[in-house]
Coordinates of N, CA and C in Angstrom, one line a residue:
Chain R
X777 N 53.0 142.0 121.4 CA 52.5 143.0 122.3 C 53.2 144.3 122.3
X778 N 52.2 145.5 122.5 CA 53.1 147.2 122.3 C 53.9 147.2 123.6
X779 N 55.3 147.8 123.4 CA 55.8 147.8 124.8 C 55.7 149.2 125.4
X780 N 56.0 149.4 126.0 CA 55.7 151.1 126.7 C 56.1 151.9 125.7
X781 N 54.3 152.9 125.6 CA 55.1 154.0 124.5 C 55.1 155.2 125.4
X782 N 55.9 155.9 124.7 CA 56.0 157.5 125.5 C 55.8 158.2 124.4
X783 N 55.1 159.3 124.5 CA 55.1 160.6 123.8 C 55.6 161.6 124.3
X784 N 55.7 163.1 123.8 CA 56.8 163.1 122.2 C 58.1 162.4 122.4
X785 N 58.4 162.0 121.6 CA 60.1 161.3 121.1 C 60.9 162.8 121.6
X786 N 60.1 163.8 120.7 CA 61.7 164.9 121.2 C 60.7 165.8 121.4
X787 N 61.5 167.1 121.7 CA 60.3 168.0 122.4 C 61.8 169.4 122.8
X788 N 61.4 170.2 121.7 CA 62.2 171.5 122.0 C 61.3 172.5 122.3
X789 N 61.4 173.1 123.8 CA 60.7 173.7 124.2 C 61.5 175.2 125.1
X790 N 60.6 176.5 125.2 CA 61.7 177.5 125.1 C 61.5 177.8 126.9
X791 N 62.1 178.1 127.7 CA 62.1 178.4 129.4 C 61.0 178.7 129.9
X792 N 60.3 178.5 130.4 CA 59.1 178.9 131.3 C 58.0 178.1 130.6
X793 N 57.9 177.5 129.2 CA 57.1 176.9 129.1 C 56.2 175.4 129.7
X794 N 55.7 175.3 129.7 CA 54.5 174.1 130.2 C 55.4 172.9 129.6
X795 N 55.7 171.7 129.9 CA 55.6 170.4 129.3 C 55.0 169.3 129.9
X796 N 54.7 169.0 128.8 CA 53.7 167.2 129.7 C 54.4 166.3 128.7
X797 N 55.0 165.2 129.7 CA 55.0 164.0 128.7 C 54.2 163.0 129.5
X798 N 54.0 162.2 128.2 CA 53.1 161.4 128.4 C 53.8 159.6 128.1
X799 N 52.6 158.5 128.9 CA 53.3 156.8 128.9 C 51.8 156.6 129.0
X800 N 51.9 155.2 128.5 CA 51.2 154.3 128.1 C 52.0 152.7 128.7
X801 N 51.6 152.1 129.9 CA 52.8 151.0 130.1 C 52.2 149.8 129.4
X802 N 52.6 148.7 129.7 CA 52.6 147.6 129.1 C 51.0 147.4 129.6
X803 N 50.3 146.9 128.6 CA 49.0 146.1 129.4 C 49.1 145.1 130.4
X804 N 48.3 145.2 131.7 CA 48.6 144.7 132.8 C 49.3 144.9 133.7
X805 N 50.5 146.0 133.2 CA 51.2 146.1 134.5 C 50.9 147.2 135.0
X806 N 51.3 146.9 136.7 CA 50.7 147.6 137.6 C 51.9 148.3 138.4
X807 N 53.2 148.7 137.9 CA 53.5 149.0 138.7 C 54.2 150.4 137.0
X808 N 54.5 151.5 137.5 CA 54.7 152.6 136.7 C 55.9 153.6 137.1
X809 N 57.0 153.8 136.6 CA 58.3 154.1 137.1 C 59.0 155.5 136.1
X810 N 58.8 156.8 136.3 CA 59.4 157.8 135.8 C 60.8 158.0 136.1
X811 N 62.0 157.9 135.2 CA 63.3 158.1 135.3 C 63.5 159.2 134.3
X812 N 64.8 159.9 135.1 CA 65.7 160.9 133.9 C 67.4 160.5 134.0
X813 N 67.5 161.2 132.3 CA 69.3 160.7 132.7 C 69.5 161.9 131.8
X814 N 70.3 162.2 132.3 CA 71.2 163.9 132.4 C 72.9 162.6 132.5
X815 N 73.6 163.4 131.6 CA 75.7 162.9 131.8 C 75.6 163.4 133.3
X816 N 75.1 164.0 134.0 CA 75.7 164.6 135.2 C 75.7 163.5 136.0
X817 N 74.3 163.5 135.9 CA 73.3 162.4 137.3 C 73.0 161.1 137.2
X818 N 73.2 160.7 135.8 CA 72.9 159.7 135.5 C 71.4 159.2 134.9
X819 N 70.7 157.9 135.5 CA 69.9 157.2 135.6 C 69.3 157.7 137.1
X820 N 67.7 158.6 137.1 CA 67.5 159.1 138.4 C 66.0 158.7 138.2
X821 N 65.7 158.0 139.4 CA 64.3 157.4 139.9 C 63.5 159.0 140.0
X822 N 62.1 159.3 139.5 CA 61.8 160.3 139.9 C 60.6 160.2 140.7
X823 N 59.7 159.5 140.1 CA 58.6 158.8 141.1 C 58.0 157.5 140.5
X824 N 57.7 156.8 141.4 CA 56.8 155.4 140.7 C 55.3 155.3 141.3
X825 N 54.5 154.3 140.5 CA 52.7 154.0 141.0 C 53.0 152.9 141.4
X826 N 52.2 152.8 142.2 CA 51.4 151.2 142.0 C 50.3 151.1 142.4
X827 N 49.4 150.0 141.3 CA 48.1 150.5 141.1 C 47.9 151.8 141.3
X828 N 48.3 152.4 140.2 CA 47.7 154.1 140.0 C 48.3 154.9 141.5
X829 N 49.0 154.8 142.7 CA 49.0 155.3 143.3 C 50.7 155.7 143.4
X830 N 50.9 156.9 144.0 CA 52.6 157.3 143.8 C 53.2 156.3 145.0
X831 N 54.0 156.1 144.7 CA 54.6 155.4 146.3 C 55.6 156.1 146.8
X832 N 56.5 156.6 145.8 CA 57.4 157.3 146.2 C 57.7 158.3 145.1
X833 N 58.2 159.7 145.6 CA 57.9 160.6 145.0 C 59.0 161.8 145.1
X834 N 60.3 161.2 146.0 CA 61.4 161.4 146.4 C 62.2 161.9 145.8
X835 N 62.5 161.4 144.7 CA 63.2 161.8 143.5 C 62.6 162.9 142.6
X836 N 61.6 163.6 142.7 CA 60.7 164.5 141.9 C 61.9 165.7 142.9
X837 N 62.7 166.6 141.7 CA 63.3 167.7 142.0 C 62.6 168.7 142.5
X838 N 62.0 169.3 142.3 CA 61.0 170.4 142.7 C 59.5 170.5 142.7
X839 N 58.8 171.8 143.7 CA 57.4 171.7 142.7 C 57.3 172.0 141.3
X840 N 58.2 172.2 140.6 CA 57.6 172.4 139.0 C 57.5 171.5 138.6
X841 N 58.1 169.8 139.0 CA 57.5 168.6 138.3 C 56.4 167.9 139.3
X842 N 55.4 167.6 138.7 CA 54.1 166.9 138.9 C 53.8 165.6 138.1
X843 N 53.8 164.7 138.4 CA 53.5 163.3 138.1 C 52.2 162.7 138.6
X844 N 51.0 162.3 137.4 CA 49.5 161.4 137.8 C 49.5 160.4 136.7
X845 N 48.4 159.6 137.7 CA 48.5 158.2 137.1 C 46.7 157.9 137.0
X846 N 46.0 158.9 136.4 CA 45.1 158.7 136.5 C 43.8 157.1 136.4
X847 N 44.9 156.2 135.7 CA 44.3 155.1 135.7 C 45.4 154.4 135.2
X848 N 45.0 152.7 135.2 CA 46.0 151.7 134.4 C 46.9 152.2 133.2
X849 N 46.8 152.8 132.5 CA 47.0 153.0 131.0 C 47.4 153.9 130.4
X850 N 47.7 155.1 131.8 CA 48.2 156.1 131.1 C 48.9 157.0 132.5
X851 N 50.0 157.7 132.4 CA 50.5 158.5 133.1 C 51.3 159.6 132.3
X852 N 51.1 160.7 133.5 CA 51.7 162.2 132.8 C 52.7 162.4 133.5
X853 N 53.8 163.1 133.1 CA 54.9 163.9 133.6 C 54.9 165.4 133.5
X854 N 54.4 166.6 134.4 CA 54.4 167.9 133.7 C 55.5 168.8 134.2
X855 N 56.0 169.4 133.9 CA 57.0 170.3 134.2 C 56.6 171.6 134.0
X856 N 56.6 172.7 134.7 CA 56.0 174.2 135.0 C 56.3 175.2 135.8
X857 N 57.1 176.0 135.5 CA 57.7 176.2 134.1 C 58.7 175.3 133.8
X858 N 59.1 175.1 133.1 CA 60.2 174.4 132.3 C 61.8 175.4 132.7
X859 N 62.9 174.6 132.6 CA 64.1 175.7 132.8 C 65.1 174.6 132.3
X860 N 65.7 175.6 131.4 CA 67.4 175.1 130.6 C 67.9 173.2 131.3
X861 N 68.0 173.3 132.6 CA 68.5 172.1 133.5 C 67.3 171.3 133.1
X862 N 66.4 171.1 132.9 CA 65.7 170.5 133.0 C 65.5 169.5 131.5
X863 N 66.7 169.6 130.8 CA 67.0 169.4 129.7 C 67.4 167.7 129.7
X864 N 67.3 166.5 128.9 CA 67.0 165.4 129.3 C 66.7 164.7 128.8
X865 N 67.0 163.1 129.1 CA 65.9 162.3 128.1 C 65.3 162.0 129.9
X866 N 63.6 161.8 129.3 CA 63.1 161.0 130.6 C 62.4 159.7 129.6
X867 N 62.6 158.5 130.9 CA 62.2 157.3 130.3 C 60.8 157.3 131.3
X868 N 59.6 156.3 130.7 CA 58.8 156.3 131.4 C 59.1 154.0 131.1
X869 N 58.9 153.5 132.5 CA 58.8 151.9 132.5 C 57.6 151.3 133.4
X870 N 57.3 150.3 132.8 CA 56.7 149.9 133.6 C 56.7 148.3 134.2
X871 N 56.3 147.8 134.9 CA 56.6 146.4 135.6 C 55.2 145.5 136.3
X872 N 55.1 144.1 136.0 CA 54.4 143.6 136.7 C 55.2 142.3 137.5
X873 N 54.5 142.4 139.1 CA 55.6 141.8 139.5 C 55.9 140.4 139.7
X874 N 54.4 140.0 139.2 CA 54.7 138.1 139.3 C 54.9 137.6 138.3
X875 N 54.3 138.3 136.9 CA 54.5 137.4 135.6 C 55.4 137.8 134.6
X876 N 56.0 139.0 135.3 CA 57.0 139.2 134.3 C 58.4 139.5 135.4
X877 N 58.1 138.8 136.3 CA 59.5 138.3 137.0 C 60.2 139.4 137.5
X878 N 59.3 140.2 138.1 CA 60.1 141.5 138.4 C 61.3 142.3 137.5
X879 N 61.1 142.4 136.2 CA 62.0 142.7 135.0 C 60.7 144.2 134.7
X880 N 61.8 145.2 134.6 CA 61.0 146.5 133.9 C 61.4 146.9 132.9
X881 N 60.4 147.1 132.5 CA 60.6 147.4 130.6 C 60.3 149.0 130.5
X882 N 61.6 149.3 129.8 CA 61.4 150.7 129.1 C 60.7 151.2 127.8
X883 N 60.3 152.6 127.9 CA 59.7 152.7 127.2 C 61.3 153.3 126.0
X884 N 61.0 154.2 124.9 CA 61.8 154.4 124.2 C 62.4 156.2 124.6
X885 N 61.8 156.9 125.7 CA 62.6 157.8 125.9 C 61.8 159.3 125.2
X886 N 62.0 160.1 126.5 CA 61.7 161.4 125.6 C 62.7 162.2 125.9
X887 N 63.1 162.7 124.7 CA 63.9 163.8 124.4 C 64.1 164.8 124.8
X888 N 64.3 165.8 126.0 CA 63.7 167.5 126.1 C 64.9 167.9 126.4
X889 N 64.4 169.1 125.4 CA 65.4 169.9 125.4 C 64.9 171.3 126.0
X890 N 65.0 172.3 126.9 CA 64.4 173.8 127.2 C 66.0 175.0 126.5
X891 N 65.3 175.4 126.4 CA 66.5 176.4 125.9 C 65.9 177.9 126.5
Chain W
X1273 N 69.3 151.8 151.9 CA 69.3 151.6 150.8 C 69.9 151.0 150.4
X1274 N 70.0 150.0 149.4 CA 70.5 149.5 148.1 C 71.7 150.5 147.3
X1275 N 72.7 150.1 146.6 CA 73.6 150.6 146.1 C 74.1 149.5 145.5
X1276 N 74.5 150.5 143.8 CA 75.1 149.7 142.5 C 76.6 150.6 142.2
X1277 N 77.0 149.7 142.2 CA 78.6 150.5 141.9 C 78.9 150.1 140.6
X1278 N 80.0 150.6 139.5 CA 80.2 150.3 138.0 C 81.8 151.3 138.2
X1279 N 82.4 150.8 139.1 CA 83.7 151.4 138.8 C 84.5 151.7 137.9
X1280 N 84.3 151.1 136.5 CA 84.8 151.4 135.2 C 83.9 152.5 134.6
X1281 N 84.2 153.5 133.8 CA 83.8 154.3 132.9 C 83.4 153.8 131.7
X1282 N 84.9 153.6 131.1 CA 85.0 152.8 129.7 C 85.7 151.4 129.8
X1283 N 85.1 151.0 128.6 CA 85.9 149.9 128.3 C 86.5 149.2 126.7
X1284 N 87.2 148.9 126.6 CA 87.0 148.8 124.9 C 87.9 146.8 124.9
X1285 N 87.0 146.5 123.8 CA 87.5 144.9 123.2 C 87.7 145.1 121.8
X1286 N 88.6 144.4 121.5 CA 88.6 143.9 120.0 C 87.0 142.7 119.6
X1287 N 86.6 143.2 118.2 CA 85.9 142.3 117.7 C 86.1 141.0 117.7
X1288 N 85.2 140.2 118.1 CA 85.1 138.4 118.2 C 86.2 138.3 119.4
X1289 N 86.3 139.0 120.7 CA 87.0 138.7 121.6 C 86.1 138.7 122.8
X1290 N 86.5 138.6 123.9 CA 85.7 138.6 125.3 C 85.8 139.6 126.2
X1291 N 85.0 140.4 126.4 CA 85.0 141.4 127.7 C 84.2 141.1 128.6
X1292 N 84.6 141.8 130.5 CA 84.2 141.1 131.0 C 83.9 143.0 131.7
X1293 N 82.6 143.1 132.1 CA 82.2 144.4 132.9 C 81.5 143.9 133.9
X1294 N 82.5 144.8 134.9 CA 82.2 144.7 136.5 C 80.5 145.8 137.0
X1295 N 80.3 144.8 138.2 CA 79.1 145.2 139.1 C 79.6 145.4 140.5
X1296 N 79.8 145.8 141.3 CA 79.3 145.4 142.9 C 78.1 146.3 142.8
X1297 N 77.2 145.4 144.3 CA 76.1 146.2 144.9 C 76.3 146.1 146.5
X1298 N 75.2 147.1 147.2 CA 75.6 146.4 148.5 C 74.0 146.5 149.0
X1299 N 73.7 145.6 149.7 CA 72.5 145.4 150.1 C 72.4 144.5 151.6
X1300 N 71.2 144.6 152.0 CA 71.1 144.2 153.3 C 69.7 142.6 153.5
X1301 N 69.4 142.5 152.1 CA 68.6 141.8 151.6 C 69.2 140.2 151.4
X1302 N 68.5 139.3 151.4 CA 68.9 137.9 150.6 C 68.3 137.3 149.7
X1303 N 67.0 138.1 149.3 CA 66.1 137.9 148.1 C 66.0 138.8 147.2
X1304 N 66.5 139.0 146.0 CA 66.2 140.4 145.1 C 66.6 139.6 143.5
X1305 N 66.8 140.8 142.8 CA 67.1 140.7 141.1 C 68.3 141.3 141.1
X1306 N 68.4 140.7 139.8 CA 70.1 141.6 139.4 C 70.1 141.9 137.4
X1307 N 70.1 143.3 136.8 CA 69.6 142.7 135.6 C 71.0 143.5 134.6
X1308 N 71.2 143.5 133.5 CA 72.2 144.2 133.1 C 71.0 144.8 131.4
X1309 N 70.7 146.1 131.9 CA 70.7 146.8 130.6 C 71.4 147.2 129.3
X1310 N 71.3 146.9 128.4 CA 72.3 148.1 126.9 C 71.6 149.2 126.7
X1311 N 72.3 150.3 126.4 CA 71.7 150.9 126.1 C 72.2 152.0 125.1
X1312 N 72.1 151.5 123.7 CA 72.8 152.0 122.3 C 72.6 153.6 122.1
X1313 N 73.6 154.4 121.0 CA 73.1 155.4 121.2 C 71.7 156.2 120.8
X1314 N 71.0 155.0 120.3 CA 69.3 156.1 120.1 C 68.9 156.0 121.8
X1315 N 69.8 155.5 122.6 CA 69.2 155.6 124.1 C 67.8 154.8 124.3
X1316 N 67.5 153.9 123.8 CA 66.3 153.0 124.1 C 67.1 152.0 125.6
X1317 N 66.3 151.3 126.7 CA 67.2 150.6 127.5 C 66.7 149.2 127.0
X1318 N 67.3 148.4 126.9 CA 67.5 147.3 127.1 C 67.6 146.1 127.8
X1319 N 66.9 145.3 128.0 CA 67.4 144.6 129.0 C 68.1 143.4 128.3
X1320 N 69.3 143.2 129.3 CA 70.3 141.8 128.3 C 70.1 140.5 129.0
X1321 N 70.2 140.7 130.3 CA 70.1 139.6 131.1 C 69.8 140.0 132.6
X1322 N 68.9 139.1 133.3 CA 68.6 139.0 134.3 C 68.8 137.7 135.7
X1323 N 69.0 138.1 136.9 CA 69.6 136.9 137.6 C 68.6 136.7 139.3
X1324 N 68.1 135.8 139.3 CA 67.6 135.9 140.5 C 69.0 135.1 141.7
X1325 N 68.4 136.2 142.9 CA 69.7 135.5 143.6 C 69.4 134.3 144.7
X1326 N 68.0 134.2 144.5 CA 68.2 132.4 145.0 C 68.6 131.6 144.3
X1327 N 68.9 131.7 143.0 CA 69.3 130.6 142.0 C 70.9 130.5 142.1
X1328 N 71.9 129.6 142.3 CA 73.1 129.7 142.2 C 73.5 129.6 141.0
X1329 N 72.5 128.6 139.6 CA 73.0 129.0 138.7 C 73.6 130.4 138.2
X1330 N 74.3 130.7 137.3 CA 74.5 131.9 136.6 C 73.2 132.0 135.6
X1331 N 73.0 133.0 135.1 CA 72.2 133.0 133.6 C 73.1 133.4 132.7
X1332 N 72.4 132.6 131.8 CA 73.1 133.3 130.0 C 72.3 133.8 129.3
X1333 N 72.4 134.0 128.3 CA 71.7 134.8 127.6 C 72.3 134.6 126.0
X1334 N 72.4 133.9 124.9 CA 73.5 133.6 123.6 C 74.6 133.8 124.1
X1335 N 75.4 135.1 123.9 CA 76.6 135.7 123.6 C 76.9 136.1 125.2
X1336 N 75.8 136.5 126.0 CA 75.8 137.1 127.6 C 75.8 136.1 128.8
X1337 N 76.8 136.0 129.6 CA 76.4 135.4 130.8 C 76.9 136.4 131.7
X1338 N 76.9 136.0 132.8 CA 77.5 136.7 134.2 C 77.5 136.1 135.0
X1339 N 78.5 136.3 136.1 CA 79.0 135.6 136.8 C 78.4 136.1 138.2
X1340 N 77.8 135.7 138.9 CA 77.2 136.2 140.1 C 77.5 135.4 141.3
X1341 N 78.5 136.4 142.1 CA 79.2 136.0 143.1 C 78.0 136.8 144.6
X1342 N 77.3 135.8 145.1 CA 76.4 136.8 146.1 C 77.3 136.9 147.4
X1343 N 78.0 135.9 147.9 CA 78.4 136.5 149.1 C 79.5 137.8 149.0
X1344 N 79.9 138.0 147.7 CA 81.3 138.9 147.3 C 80.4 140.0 146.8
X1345 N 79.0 140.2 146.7 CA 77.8 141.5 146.2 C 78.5 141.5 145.1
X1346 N 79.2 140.8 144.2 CA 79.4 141.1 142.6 C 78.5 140.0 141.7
X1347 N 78.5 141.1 140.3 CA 77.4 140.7 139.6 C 78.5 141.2 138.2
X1348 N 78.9 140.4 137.4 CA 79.8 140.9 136.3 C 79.1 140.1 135.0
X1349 N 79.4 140.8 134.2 CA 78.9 140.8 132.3 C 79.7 140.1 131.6
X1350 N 79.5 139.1 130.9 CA 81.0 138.4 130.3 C 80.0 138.4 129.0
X1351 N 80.9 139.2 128.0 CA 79.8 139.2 126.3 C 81.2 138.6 125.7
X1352 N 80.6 137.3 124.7 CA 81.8 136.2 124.1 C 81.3 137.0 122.4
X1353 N 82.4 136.6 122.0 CA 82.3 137.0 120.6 C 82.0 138.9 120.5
X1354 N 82.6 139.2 120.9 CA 82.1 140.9 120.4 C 81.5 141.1 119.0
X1355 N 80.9 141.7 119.2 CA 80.5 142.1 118.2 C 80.3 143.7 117.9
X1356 N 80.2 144.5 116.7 CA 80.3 145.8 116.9 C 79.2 146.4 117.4
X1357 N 77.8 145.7 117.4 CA 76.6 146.1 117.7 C 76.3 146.2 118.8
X1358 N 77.5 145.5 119.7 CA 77.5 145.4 121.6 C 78.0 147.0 121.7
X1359 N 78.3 147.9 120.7 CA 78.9 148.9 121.4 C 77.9 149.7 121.8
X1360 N 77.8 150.1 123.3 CA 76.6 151.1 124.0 C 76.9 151.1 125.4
X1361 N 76.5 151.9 126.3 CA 76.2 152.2 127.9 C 75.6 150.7 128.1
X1362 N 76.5 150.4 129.4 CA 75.5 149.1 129.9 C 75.3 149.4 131.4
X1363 N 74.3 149.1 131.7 CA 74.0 149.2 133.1 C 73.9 147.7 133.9
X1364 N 74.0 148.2 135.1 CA 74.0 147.0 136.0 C 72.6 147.8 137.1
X1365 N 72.2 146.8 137.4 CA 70.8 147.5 138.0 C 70.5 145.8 139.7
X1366 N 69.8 146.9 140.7 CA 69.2 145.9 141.3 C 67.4 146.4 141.6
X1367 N 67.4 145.3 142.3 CA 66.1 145.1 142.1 C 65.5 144.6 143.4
X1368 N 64.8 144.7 144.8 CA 64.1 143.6 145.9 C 63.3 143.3 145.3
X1369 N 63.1 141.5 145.9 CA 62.1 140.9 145.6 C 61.0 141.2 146.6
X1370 N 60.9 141.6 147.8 CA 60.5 141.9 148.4 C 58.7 142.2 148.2
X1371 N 57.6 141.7 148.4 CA 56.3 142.3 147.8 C 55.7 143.3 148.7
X1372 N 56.3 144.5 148.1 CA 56.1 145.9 149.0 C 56.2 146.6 147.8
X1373 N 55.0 147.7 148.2 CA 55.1 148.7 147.2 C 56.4 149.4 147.5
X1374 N 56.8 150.0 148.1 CA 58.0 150.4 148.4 C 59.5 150.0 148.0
X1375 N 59.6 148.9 147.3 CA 60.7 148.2 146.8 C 60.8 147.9 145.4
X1376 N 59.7 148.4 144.9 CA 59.6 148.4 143.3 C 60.6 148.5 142.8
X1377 N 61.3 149.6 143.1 CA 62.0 150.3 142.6 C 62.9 149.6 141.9
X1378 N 64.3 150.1 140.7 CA 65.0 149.6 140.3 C 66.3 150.9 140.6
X1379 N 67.3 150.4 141.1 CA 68.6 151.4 141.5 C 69.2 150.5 140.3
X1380 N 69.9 152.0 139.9 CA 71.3 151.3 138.4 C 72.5 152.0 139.3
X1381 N 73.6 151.4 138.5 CA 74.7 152.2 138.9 C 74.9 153.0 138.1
X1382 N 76.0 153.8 137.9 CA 76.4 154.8 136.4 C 76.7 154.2 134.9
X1383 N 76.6 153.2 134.9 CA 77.1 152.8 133.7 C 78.7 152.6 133.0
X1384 N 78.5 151.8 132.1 CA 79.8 151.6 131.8 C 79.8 151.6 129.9
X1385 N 81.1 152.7 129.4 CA 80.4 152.4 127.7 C 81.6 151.5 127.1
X1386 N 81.2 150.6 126.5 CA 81.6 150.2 126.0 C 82.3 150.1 124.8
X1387 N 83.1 150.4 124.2 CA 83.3 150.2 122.7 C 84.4 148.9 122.0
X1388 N 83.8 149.0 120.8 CA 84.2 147.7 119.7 C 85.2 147.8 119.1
X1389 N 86.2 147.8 118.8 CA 87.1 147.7 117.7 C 87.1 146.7 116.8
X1390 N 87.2 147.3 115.7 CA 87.0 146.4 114.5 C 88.1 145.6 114.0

């Protein structure tokens, strides 16, 4: 089975620009988890779904990031404008909670860089 | 809230030796997960092992066990045989079992890197 993909891998993009990244979670699962890790901050919760809906949204730094879950199978991360800090890998995971034992699986990470 | 501590930064073993990396958490809970990620440098995470805390057994994993002490909130990594390919960021992570959307979540601590000597 494919495990969570995320698109782009890497992504150099210049200050004020637009970025969307994008996840695809595991088939079936219903629950959908955006993280970033920055040396500074770590590993940072930024928002999660379940069933398609945000639950929490706490960890989203500003309005310039926006996170939808339009359906099962796909969720977006957008950032607007973009700014130097915002530089990062973000993981996108996802989890189902009875048959895979409350274990979340990552996807492989996007890259971003803003300059 | 939930809190993962990883009071070690680094850590370094000789090859085919035993290291042991520390967890506390603190929680207010008696049902949840406890999982320990790698996470090498292409930065993919990993999951190594996972522990439910109604189970008193420990889990293993080949090379991975941990020792999970619940009334003492510690949760520690014992990797036998090093190997050079164990060398990466490991996380210690919790988890409620709780069936609430609200508790999905997974809190890590900061991590701990480890390295190999050959």
């Amino acid at each position: 089975d494919a495990g969570v993909i995320q698109s782009p891998r890497h992504e150099v993009t210049e200050m004020g620009q637009e970025v969307t990244l994008r996840c695809k979670p595991i088939s079936g699962h219903n629950s959908l988890f955006w993280y970033r890790q920055t040396m500074m901050r770590g590993l940072e919760l930024l928002i999660y779904f379940n069933n398609n809906v945000p639950i929490d949204d706490s960890g989203m730094p500003e309005d310039r990031f926006s996170a939808k879950m339009p359906n099962a199978s796909f969720s977006t991360l957008k950032i607007q404008p973009s700014e130097p800090r915002d530089s990062a890998v973000y993981f996108c995971a996802s989890s189902y909670r009875i048959s895979s034992g409350n274990t979340i699986y990552f996807g492989e990470g996007s890259w971003l860089t803003v300059v | 809230a939930q809190t993962v501590t990883q009071s070690q930064p680094e850590m370094s073993v000789q090859e085919a030796e035993t290291v042991t990396l520390s967890c506390t958490y603190d929680t207010s809970e008696s049902d949840y997960y406890l999982f320990w990620y790698k996470q090498p440098p292409s930065r993919q995470m990993i999951l190594v092992i996972r522990q439910e805390a109604y189970k008193q057994q420990n889990a293993t994993e080949n090379r991975f066990s941990v020792n999970f002490q619940k009334a003492a909130k510690s949760f520690s990594l014992k990797i036998s045989d090093s190997q050079l390919g164990d060398a990466a960021m490991y996380f210690c992570a919790y988890r409620s079992a709780k069936r609430s959307g609200a508790n999905s979540k997974l809190t890590f601590g900061k991590g701990i890197t480890l390295s190999v000597r050959p």
